[in-house]
Short mmCIF file of C-alpha atoms and ligand atoms in Angstrom, two decimals:
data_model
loop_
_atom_site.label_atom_id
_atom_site.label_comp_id
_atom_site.label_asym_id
_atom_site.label_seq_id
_atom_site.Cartn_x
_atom_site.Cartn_y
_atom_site.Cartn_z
CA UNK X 407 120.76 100.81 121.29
CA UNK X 408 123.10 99.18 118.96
CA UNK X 409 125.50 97.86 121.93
CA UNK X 410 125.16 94.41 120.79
CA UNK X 411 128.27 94.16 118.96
CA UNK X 412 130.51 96.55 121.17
CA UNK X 413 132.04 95.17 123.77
CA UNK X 414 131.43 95.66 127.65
CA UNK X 415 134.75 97.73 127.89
CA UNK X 416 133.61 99.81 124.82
CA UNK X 417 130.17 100.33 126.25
CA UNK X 418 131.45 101.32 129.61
CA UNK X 419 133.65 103.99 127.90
CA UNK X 420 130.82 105.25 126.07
CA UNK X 421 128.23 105.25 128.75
CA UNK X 422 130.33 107.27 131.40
CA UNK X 423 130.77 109.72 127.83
CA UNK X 424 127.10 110.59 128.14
CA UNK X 425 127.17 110.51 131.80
CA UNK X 426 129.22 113.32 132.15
CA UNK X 427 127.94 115.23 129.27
CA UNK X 428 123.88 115.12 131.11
CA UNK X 429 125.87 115.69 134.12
CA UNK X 430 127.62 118.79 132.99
CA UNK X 431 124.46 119.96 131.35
CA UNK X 432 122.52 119.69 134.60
CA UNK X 433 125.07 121.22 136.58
CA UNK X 434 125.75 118.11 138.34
CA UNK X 435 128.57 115.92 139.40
CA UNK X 436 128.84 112.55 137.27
CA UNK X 437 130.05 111.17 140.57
CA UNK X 438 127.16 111.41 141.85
CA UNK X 439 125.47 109.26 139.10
CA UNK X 440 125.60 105.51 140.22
CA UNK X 441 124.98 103.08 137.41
CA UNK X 442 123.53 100.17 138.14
CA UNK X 443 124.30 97.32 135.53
CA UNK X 444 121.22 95.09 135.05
CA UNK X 445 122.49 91.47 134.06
CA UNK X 446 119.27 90.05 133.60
CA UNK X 447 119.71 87.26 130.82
CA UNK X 448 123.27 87.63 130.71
CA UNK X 449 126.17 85.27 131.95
CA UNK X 450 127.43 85.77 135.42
CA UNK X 451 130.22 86.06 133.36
CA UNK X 452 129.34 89.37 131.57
CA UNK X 453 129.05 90.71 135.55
CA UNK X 454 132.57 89.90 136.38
CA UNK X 455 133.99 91.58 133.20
CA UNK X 456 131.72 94.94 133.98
CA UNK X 457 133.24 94.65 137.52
CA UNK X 458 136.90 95.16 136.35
CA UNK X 459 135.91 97.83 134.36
CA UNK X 460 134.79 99.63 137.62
CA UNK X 461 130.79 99.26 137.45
CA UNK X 462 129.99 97.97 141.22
CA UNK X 463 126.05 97.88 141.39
CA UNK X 464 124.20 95.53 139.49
CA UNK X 465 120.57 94.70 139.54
CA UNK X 466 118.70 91.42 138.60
CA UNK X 467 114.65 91.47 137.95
CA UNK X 468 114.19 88.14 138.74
CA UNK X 469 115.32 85.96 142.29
CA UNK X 470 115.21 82.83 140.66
CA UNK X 471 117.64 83.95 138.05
CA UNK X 472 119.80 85.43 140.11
CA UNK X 473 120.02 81.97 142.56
CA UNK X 474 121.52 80.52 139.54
CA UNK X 475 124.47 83.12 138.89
CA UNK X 476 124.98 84.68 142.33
CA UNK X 477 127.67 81.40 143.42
CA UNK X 478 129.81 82.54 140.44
CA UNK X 479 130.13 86.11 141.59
CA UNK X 480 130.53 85.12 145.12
CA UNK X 481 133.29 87.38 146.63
CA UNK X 482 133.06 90.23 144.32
CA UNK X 483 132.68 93.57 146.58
CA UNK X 484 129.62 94.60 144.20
CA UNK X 485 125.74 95.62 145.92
CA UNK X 486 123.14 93.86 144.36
CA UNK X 487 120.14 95.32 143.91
CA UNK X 488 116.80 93.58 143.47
CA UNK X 489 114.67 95.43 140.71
CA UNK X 490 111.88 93.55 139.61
CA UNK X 491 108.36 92.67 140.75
CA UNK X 492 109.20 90.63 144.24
CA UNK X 493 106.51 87.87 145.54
CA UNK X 494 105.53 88.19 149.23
CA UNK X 495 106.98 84.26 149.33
CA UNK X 496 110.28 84.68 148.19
CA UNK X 497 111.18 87.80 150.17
CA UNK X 498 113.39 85.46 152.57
CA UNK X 499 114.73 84.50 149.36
CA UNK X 500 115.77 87.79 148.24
CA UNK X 501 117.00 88.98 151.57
CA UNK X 502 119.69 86.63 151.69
CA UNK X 503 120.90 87.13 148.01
CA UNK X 504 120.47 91.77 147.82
CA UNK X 505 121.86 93.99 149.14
CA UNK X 506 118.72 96.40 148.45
CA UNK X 507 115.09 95.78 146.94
CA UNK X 508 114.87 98.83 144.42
CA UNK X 509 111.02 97.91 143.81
CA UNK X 510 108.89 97.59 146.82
CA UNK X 511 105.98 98.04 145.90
CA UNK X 512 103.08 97.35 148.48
CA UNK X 513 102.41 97.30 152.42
CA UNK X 514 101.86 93.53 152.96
CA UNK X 515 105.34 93.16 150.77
CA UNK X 516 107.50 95.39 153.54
CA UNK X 517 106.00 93.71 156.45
CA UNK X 518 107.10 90.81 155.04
CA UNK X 519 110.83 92.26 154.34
CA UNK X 520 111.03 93.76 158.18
CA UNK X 521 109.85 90.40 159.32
CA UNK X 522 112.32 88.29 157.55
CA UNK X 523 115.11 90.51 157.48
CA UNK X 524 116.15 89.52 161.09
CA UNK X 525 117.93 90.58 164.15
CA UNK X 526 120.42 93.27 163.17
CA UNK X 527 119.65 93.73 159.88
CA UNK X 528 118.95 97.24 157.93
CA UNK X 529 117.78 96.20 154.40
CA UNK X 530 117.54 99.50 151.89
CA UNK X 531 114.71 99.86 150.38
CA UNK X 532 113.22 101.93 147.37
CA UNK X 533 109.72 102.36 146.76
CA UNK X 534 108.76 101.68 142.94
CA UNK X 535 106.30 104.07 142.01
CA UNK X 536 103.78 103.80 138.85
CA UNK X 537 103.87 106.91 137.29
CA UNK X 538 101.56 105.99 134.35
CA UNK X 539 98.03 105.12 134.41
CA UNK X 540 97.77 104.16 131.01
CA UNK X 541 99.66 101.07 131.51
CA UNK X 542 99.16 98.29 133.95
CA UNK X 543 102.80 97.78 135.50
CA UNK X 544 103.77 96.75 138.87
CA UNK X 545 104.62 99.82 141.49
CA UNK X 546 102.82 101.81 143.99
CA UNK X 547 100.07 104.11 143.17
CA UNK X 548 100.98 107.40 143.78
CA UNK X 549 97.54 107.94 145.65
CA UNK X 550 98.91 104.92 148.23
CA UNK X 551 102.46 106.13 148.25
CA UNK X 552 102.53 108.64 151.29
CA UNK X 553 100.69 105.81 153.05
CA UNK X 554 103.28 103.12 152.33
CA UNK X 555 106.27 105.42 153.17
CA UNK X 556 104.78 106.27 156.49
CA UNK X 557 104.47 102.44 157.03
CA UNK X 558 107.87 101.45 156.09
CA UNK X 559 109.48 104.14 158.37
CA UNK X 560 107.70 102.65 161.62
CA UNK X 561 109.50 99.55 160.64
CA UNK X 562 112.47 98.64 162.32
CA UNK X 563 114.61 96.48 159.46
CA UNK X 564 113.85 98.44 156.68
CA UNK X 565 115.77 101.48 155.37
CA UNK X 566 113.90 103.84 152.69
CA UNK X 567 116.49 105.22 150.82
CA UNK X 568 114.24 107.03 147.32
CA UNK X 569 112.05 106.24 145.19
CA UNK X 570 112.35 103.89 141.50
CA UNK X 571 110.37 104.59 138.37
CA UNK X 572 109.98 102.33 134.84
CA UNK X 573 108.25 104.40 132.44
CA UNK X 574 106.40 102.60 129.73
CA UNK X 575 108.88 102.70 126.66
CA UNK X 576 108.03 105.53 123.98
CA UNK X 577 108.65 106.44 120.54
CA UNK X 578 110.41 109.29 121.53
CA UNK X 579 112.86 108.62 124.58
CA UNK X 580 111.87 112.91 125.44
CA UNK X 581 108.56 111.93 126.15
CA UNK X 582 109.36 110.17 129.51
CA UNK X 583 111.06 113.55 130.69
CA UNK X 584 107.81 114.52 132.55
CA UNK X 585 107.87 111.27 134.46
CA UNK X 586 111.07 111.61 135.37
CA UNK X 587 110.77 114.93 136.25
CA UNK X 588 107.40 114.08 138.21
CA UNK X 589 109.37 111.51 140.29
CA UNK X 590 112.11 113.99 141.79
CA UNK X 591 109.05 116.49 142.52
CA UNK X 592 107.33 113.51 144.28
CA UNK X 593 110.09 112.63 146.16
CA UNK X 594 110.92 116.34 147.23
CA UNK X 595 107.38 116.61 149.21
CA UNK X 596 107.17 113.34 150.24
CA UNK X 597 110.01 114.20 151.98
CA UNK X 598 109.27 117.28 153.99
CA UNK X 599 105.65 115.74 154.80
CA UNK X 600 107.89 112.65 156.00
CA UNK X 601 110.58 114.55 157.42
CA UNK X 602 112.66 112.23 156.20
CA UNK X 603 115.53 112.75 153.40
CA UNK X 604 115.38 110.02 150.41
CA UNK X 605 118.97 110.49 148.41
CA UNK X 606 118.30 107.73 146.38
CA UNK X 607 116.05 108.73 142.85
CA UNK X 608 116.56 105.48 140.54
CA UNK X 609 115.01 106.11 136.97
CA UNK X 610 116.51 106.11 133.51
CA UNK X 611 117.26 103.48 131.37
CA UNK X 612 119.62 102.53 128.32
CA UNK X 613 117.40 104.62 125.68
CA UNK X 614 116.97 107.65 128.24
CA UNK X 615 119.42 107.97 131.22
CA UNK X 616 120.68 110.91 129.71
CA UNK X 617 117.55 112.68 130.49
CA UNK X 618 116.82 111.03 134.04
CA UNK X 619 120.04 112.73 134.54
CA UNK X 620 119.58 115.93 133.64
CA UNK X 621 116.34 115.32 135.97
CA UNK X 622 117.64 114.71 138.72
CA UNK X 623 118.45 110.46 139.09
CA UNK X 624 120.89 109.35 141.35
CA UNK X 625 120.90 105.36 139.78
CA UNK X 626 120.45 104.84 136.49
CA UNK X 627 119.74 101.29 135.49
CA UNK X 628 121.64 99.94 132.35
CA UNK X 629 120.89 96.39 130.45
CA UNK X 630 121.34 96.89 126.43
CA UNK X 631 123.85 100.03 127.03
CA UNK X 632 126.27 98.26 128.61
CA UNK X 633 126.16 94.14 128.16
CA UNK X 634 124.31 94.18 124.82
CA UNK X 635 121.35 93.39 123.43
CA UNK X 636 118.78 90.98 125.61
CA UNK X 637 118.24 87.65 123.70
CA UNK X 638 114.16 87.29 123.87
CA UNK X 639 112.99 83.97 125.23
C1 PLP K 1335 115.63 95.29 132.19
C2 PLP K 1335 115.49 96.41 133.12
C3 PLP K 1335 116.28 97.57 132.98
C4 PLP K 1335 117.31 97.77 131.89
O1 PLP K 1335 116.71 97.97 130.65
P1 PLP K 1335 117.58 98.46 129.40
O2 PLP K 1335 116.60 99.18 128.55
O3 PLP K 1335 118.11 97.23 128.74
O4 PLP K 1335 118.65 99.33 129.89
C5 PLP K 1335 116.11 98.57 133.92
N1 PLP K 1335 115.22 98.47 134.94
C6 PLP K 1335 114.47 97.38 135.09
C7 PLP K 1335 113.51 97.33 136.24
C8 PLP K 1335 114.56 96.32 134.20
O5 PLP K 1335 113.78 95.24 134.37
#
């Protein structure tokens, strides 16, 4: 996206831009537009900057990366979200260190969760859905997701809060519109057959938030648009 040599103050100024400009041409509020800063391979560092310029949710895909940087952001009043693939084994793991897991994604994986979570505990959760079949990605399939909903509901310690989609990337950033679009719709009858209102839609990413706007997204996840371009291992 060309971020890479911009700075995390420039990026900031140019992301809330294009916030309010999907915003306004949905109809919406920008406010209600949370964006989540995703600091995978990125300095702790780069998190604290993005904090004093006002961004308070970040989201890491990886627990084991985020061991190693949460000490240096200890105190900051930010919610961390967990975004990526979880392992039943390290759900203890990523309890302690997120405020929410953005990507549950199976039964087995929230009974886990609501086991660990403890005494007292309400851990948000949204349900990562796999909206296309062509591609092999983690997520629920849609066909399983009105069972896994009803199943997290029953369980005490867990909180479902919307739904999270990660499109395959395309040539054309339009062409994800139907997902996106197919994700709000999803979420709307989930919900009456539930009962059960799910604020939370969390889909769009640096190449397309502007359209996950306009379709509805309440979190839009941003690597590349705001800290830069991702060094490749
Ligand atoms: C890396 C990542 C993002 C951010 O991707 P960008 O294209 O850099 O904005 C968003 N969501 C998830 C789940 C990711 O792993």
């Amino acid at each position: 996206m060309g971020a890479s040599h911009s700075t995390v103050a420039e990026n900031v100024t140019a992301i809330q831009e294009r916030v309010d400009r999907a915003a306004a041409r949905a109809g919406r509020k920008a406010s209600d537009v949370t964006i989540v800063g995703i600091s995978k391979t990125f300095p702790a560092e780069r998190i604290r900057e993005a904090f004093e310029l006002g961004i308070r949710h970040f989201g890491e895909n990886r627990v084991q990366e985020w061991e190693s940087k949460a000490p240096v952001v200890e105190g900051l009043a930010a919610t961390w979200h967990l975004v990526g693939h979880l392992q039943r084994n390290k759900a203890l793991r990523a309890i302690r260190l997120f405020h929410t897991i953005d990507s549950l994604d199976s039964l087995p994986l929230a009974e886990k969760l609501n086991k660990d979570a403890g005494e007292g505990r309400r851990l948000p959760v949204l349900i990562e859905v796999r909206l296309d079949p062509t591609v092999t990605k983690t997520g629920c399939d849609p066909a399983e997701l009105s069972r896994l909903a009803e199943g997290v509901l029953l369980m005490p310690r867990l909180e479902l809060r919307g739904l999270m989609t990660v499109p395959e990337l395309t040539a054309d950033p339009e062409e994800v519109r139907p997902f996106f679009r197919r994700l709000r719709e999803i979420r709307g009858r989930l919900s009456r057959q539930l009962d059960w209102l799910m604020p939370e839609l969390s889909m769009g990413m640096s190449r397309d938030f502007d359209i996950a706007i306009e379709e509805g997204a309440t979190q839009i996840r941003l690597g590349t648009a705001l800290f830069g371009t991702r060094q490749t291992k």
